[in-house]
PDB file of C-alpha atoms and ligand atoms in Angstrom:
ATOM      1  CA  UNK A 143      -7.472   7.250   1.561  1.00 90.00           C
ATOM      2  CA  UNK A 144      -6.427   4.815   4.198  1.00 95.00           C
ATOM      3  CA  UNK A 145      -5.930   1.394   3.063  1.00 97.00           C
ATOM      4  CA  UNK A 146      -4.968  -2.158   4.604  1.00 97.00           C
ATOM      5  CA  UNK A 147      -3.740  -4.845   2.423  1.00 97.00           C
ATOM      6  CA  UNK A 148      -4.392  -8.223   3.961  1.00 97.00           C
ATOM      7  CA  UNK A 149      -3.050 -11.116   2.237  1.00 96.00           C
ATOM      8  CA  UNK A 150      -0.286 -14.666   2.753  1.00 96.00           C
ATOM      9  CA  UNK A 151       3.273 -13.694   1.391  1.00 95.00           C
ATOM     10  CA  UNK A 152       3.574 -13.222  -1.401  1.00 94.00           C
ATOM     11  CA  UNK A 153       0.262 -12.724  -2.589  1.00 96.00           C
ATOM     12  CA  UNK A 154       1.240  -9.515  -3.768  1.00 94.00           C
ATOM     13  CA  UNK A 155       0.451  -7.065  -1.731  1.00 94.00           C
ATOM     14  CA  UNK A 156       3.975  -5.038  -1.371  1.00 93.00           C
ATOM     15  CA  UNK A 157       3.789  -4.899  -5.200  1.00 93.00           C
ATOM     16  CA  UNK A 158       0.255  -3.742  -5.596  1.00 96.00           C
ATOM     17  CA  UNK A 159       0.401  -1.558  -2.424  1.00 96.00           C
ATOM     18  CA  UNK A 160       3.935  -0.076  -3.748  1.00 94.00           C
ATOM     19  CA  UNK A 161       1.906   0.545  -7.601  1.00 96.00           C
ATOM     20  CA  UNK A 162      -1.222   1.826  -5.594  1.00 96.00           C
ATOM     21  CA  UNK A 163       0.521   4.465  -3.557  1.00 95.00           C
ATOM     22  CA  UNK A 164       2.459   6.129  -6.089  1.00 95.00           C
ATOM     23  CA  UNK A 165      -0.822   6.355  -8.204  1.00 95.00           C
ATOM     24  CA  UNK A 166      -2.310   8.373  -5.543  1.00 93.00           C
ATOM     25  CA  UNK A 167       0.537  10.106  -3.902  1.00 93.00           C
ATOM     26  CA  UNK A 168       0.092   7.975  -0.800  1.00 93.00           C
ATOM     27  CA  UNK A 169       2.471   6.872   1.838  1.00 94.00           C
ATOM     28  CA  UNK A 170       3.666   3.131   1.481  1.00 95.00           C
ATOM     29  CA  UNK A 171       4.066   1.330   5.041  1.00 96.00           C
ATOM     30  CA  UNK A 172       5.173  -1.949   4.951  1.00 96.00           C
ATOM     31  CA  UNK A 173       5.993  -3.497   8.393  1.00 97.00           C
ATOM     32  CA  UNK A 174       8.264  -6.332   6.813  1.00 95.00           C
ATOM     33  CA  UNK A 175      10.284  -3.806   5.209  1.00 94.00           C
ATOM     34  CA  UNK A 176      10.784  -1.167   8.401  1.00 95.00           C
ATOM     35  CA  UNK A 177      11.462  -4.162  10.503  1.00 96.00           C
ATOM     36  CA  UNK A 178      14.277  -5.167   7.697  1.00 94.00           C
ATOM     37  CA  UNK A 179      15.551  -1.725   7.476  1.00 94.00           C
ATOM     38  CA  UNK A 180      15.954  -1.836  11.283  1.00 95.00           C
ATOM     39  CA  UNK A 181      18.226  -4.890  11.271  1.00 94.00           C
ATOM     40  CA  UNK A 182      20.114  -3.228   8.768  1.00 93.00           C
ATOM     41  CA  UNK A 183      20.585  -0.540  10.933  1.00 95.00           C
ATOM     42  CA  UNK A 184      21.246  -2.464  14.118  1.00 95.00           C
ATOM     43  CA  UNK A 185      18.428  -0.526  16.229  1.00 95.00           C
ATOM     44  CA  UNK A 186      17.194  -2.307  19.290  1.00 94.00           C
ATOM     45  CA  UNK A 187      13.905  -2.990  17.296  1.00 93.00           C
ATOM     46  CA  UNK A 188      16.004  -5.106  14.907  1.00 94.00           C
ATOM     47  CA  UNK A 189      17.418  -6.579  17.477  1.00 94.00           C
ATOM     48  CA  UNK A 190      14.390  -7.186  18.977  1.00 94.00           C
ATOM     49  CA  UNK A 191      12.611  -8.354  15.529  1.00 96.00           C
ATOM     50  CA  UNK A 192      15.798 -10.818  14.089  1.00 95.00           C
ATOM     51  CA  UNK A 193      15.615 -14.121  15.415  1.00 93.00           C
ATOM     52  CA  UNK A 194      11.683 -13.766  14.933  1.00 96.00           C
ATOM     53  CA  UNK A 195      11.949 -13.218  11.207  1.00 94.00           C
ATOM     54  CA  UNK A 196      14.489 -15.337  10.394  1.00 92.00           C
ATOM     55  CA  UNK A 197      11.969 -18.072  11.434  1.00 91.00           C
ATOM     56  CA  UNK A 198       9.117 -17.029   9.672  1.00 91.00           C
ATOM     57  CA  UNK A 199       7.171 -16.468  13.296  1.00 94.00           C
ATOM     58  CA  UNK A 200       5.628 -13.080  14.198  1.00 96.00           C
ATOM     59  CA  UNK A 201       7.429  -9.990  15.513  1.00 97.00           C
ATOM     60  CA  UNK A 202       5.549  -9.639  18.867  1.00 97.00           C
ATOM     61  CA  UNK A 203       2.798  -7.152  18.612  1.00 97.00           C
ATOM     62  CA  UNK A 204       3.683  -4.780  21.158  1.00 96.00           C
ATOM     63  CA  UNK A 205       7.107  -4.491  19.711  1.00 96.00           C
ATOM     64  CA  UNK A 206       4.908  -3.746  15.783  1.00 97.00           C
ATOM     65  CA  UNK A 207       2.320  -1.474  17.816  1.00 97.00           C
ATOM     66  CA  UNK A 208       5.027   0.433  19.092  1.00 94.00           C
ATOM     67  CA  UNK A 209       7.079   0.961  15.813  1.00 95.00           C
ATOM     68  CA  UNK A 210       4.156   1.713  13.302  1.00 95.00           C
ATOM     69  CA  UNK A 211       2.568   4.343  16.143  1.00 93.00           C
ATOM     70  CA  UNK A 212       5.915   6.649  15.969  1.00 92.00           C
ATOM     71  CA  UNK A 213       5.153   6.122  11.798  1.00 92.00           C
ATOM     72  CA  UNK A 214       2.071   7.536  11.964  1.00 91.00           C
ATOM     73  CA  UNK A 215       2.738  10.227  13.711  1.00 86.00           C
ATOM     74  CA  UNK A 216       4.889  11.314  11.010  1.00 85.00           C
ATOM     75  CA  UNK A 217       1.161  12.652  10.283  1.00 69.00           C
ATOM     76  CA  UNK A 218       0.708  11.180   6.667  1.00 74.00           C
ATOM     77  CA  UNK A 219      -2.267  12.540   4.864  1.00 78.00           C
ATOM     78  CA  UNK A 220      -3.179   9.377   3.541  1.00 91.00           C
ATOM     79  CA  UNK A 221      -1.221   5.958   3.963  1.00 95.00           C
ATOM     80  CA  UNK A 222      -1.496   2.214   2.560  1.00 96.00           C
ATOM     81  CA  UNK A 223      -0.538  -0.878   4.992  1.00 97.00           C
ATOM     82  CA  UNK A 224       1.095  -3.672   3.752  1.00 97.00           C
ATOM     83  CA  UNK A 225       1.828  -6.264   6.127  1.00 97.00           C
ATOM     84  CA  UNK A 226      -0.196  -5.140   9.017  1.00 98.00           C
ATOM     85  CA  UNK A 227      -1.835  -5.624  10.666  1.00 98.00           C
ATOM     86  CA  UNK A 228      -1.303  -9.123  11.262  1.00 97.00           C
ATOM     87  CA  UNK A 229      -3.186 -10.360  14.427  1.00 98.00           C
ATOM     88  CA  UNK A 230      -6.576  -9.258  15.724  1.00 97.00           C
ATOM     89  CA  UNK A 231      -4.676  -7.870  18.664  1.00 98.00           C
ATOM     90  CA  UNK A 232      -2.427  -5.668  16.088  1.00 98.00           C
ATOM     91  CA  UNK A 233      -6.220  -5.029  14.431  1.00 98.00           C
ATOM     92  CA  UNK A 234      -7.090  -3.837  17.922  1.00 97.00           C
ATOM     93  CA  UNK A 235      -4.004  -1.755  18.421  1.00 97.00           C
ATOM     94  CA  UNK A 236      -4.650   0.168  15.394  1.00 97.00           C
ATOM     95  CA  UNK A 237      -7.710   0.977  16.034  1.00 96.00           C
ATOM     96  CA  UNK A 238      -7.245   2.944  19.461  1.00 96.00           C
ATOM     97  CA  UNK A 239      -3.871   4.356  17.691  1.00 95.00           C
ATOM     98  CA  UNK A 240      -6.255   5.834  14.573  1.00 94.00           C
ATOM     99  CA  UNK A 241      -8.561   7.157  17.459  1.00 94.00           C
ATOM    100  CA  UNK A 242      -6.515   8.824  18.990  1.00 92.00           C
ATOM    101  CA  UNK A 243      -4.912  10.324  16.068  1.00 90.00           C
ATOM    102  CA  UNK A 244      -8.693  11.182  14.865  1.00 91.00           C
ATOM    103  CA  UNK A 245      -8.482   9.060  11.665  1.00 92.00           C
ATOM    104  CA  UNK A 246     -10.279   5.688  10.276  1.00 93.00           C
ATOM    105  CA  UNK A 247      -9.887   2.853   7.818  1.00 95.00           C
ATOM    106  CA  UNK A 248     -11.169   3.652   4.431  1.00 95.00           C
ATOM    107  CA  UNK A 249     -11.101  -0.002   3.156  1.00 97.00           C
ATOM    108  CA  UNK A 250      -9.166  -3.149   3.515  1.00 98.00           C
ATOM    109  CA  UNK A 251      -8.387  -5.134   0.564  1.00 97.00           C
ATOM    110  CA  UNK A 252      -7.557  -8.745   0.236  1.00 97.00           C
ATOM    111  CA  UNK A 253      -5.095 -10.482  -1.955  1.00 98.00           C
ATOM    112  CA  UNK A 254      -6.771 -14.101  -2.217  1.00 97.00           C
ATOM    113  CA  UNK A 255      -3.903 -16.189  -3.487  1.00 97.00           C
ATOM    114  CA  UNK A 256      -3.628 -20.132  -2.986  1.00 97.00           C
ATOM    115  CA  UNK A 257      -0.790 -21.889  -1.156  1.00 96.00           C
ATOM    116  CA  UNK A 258       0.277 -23.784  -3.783  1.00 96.00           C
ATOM    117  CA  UNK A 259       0.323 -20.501  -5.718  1.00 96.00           C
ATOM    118  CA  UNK A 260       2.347 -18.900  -3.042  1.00 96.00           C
ATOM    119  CA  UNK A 261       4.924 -21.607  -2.812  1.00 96.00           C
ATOM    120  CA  UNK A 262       5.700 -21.181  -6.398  1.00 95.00           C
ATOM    121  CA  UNK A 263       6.082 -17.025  -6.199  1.00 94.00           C
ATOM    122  CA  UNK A 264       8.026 -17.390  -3.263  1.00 95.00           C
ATOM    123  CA  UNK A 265      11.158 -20.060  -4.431  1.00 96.00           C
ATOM    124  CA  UNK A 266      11.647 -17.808  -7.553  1.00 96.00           C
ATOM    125  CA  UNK A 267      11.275 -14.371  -6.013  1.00 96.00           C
ATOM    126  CA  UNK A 268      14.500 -12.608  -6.037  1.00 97.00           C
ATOM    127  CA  UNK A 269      14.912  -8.989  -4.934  1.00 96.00           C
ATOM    128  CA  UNK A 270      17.476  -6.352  -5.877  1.00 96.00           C
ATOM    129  CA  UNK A 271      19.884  -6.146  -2.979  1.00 94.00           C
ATOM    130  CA  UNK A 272      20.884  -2.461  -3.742  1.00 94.00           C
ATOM    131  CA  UNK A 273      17.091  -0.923  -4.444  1.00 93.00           C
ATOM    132  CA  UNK A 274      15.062  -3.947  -3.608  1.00 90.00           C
ATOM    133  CA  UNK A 275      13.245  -4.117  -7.243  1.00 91.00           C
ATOM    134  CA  UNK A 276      11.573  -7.735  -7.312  1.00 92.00           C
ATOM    135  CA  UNK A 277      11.545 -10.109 -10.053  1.00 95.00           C
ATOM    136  CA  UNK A 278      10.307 -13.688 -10.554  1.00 94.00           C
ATOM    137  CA  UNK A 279      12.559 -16.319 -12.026  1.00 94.00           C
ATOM    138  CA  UNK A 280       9.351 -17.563 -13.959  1.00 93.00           C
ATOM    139  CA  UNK A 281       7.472 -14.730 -14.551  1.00 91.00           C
ATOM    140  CA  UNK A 282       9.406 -11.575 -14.557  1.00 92.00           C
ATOM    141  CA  UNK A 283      12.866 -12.000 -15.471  1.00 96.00           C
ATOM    142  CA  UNK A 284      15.912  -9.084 -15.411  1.00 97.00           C
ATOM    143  CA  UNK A 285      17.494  -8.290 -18.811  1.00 97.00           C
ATOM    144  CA  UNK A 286      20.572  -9.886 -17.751  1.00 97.00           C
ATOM    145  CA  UNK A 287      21.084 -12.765 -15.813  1.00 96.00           C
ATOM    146  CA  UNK A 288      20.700 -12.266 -11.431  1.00 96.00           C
ATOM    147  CA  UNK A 289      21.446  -8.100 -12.444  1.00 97.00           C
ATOM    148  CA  UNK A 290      19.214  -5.373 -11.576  1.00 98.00           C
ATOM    149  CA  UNK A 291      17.655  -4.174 -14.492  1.00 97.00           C
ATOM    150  CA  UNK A 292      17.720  -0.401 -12.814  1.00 97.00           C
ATOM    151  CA  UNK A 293      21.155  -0.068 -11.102  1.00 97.00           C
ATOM    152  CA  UNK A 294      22.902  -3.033 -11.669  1.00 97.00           C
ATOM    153  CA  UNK A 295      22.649  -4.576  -8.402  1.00 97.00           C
ATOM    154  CA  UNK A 296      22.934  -8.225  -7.267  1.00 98.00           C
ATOM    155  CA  UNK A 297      19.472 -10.455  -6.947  1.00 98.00           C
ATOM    156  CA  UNK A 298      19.019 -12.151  -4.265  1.00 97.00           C
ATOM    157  CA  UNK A 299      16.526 -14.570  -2.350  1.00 96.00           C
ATOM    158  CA  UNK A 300      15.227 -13.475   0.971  1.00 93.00           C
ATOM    159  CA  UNK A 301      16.531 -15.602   3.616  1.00 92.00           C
ATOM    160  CA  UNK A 302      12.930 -16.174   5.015  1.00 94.00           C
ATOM    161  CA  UNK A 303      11.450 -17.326   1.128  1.00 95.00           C
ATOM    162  CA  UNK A 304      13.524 -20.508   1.850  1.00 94.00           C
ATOM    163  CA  UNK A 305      10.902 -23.323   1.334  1.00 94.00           C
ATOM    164  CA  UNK A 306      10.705 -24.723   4.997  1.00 93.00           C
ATOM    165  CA  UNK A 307      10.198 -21.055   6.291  1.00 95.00           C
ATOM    166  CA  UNK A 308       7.686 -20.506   3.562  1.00 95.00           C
ATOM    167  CA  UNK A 309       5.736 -23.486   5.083  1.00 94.00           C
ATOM    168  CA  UNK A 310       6.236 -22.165   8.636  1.00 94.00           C
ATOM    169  CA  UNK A 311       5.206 -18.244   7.318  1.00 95.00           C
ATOM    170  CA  UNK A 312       1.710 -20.087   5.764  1.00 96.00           C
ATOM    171  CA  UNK A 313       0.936 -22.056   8.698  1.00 97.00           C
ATOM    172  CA  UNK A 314       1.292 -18.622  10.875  1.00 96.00           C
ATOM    173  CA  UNK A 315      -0.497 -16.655   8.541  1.00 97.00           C
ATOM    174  CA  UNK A 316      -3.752 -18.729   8.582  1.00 97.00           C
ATOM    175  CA  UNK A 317      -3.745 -19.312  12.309  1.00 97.00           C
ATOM    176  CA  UNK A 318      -3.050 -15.627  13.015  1.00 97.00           C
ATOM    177  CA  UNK A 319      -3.508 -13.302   9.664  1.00 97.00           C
ATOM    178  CA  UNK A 320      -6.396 -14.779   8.148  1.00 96.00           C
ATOM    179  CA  UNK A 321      -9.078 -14.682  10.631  1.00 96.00           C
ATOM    180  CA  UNK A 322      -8.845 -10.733  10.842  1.00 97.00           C
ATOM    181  CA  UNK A 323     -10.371 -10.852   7.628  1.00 97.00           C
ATOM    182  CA  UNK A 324     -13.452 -11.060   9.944  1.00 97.00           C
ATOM    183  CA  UNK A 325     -12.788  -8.312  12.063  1.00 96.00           C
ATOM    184  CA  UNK A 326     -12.919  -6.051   8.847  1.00 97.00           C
ATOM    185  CA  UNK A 327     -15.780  -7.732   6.839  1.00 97.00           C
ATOM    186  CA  UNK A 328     -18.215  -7.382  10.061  1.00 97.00           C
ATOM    187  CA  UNK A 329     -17.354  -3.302   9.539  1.00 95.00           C
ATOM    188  CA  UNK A 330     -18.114  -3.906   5.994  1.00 96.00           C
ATOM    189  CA  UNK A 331     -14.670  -2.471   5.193  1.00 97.00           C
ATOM    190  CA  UNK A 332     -13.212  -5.780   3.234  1.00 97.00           C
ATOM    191  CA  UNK A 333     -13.125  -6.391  -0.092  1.00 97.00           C
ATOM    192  CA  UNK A 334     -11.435  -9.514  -1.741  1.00 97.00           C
ATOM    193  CA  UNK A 335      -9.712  -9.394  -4.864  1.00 98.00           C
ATOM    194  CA  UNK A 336      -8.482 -12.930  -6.911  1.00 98.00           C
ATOM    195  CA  UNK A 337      -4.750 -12.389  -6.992  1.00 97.00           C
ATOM    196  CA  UNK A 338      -3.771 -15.278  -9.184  1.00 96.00           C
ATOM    197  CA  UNK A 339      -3.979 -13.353 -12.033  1.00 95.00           C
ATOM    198  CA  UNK A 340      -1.173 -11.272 -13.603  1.00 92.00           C
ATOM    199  CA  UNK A 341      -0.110  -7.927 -11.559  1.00 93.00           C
ATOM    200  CA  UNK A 342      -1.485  -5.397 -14.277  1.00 96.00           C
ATOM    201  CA  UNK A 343      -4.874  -7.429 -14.161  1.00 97.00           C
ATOM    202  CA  UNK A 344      -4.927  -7.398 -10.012  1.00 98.00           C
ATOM    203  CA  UNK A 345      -3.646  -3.580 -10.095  1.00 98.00           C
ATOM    204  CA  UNK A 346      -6.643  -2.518 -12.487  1.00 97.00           C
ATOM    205  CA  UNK A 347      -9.250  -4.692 -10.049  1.00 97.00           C
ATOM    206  CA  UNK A 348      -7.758  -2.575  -7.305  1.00 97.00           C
ATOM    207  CA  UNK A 349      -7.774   0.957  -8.888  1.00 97.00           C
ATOM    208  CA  UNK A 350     -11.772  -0.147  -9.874  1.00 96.00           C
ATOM    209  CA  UNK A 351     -12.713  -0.706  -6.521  1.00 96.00           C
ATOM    210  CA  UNK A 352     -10.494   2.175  -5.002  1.00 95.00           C
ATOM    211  CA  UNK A 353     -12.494   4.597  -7.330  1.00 94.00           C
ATOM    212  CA  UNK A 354     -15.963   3.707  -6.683  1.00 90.00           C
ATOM    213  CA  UNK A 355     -15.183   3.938  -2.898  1.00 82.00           C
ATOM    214  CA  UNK A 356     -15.918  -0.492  -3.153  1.00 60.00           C
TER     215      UNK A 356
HETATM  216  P1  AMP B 476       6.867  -9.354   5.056  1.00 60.90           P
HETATM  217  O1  AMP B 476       7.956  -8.575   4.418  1.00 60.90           O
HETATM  218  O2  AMP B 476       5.597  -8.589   5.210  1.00 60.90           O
HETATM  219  O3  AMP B 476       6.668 -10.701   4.400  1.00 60.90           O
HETATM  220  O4  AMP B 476       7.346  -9.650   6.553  1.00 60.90           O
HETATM  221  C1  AMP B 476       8.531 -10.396   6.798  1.00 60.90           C
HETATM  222  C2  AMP B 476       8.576 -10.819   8.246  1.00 60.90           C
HETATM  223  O5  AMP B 476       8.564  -9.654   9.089  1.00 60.90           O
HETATM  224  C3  AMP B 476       7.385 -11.648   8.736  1.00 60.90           C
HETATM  225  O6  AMP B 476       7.530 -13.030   8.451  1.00 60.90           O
HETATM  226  C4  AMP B 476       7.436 -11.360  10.235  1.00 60.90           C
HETATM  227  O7  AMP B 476       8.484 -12.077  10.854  1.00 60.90           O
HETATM  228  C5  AMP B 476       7.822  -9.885  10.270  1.00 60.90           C
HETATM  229  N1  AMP B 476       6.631  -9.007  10.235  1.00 60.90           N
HETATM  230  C6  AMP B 476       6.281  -8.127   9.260  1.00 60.90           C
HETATM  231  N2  AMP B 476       5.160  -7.489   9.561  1.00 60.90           N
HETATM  232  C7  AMP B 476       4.766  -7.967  10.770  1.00 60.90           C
HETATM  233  C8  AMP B 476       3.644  -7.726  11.604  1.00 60.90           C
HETATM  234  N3  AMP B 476       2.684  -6.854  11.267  1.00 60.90           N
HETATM  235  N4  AMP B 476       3.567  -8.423  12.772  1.00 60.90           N
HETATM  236  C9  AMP B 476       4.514  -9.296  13.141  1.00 60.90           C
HETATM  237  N5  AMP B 476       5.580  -9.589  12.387  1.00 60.90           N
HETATM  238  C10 AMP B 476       5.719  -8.937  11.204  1.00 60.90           C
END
C-alpha cells in the first residue's frame, strides 16, 4: 500500500495517516514533521526550511524533492504521505522518483474539511512538546490541564497555527495544494472523504475504502 493524503491543515490528515499506518504496519512520512525535526537538529535543510515555515509559505520543492528521495530509499515496503506532495511540480517529482525506484501510487485520499472548520481546529490545537501527542482545547482535552496525558509533557501551540499564519497557510494551500487534486483524479487514483466528522467516524471511512482497494 502506497498512500497520499491530500488535504488544508489541519484537516486531519497527520492524525488519520498516523492511525492508518500503524493499522497496517506502514511507514508514516510526514514532510511537516521531518522538516521540524531538521530545525531541531540544526541541519542545513532546517536551515534551509525555517524562515519558510515560520511564515506559513512553502519549503521550495527542490529542497522537499531532495529530502523525501533519501526517505525513500530507506526502501519502505509500503509508506503513507502526509503533507506531500504539495505542488504539481512536487506531484511531478514523485512520480519520476517512484519510477525510478520501480514503485506506484496505490491511492490518494482527500481530507475535505472547510476553512471555517480549519480555523477553529487550528487556534485550539495544542501538541505535546516532549512526544508530540495532539489534543484540541474543544474537542479532545488532556486529563489535566496543558499536561500530556502520556508522559507528562508541556502542550503547546505550533508557532505557525497562529491565526494570521493560518490565513496565509489556507490561501497557499488552495493556490498551490488543491489543484493537484486533479492531477490524481484524472489517474483515477483520488478519493474524497468528508472530514468534518469526528476522527473515529473519518478513520472507519478510510479503513472502508482502503479495504475494497476504493
Ligand atoms: P505541516 O506539518 O504538514 O502542516 O507542514 C508545516 C509546514 O512545513 C508547512 O506550512 C510548510 O512550510 C512546510 N512543509 C511541509 N510539507 C511541505 C511540502 N510538501 N512542501 C513545501 N513545504 C512543506
Amino acid at each position: 500500500m502506497r498512500l497520499i493524503f491530500l488535504g488544508a491543515p489541519g484537516s486531519g490528515k497527520g492524525t488519520q495517516a498516523k492511525r492508518l499506518a500503524k493499522k497496517y504496519g506502514c511507514e508514516h512520512i510526514s514532510s511537516g514533521d521531518l522538516l521540524r525535526q531538521a530545525i531541531r537538529d540544526r541541519t542545513p535543510l532546517g536551515l534551509k526550511a525555517q524562515h519558510f515555515m515560520n511564515a506559513g509559505e512553502l519549503v521550495p520543492d527542490d529542497v522537499v524533492l531532495g529530502m523525501i528521495k533519501e526517505e525513500l530509499t530507506k526502501t519502505y515496503r509500503c509508506f503513507i504521505f502526509d503533507g506531500f506532495p504539495r505542488t504539481g511540480a512536487q506531484a511531478e517529482g514523485l512520480d519520476k522518483i517512484l519510477d525510478e525506484l520501480g514503485m506506484r501510487i496505490s491511492m490518494v485520499i482527500s481530507l475535505e474539511v472547510s476553512d471555517a472548520l480549519i480555523i477553529e481546529r487550528l487556534a485550539f490545537r495544542r501538541l505535546c512538546s516532549k512526544c508530540g501527542h495532539e489534543y484540541n482545547l474543544k474537542t479532545r482535552l488532556p486529563k489535566s490541564e496543558n499536561i500530556c496525558d502520556f508522559c507528562n509533557g508541556e502542550l503547546q501551540q505550533r508557532h505557525d497555527d497562529d491565526a494570521d499564519i493560518v490565513k496565509n497557510r489556507l490561501l497557499v494551500y488552495h493556490e498551490k495544494t488543491k489543484p493537484i487534486e486533479d492531477f490524481y483524479r484524472s489517474r483515477g487514483l483520488l478519493v474524497e472523504i468528508d472530514g468534518s466528522k469526528n476522527i473515529d467516524d473519518v478513520f472507519d471511512a478510510i479503513t472502508k475504502v482502503v479495504d475494497n482497494g476504493k
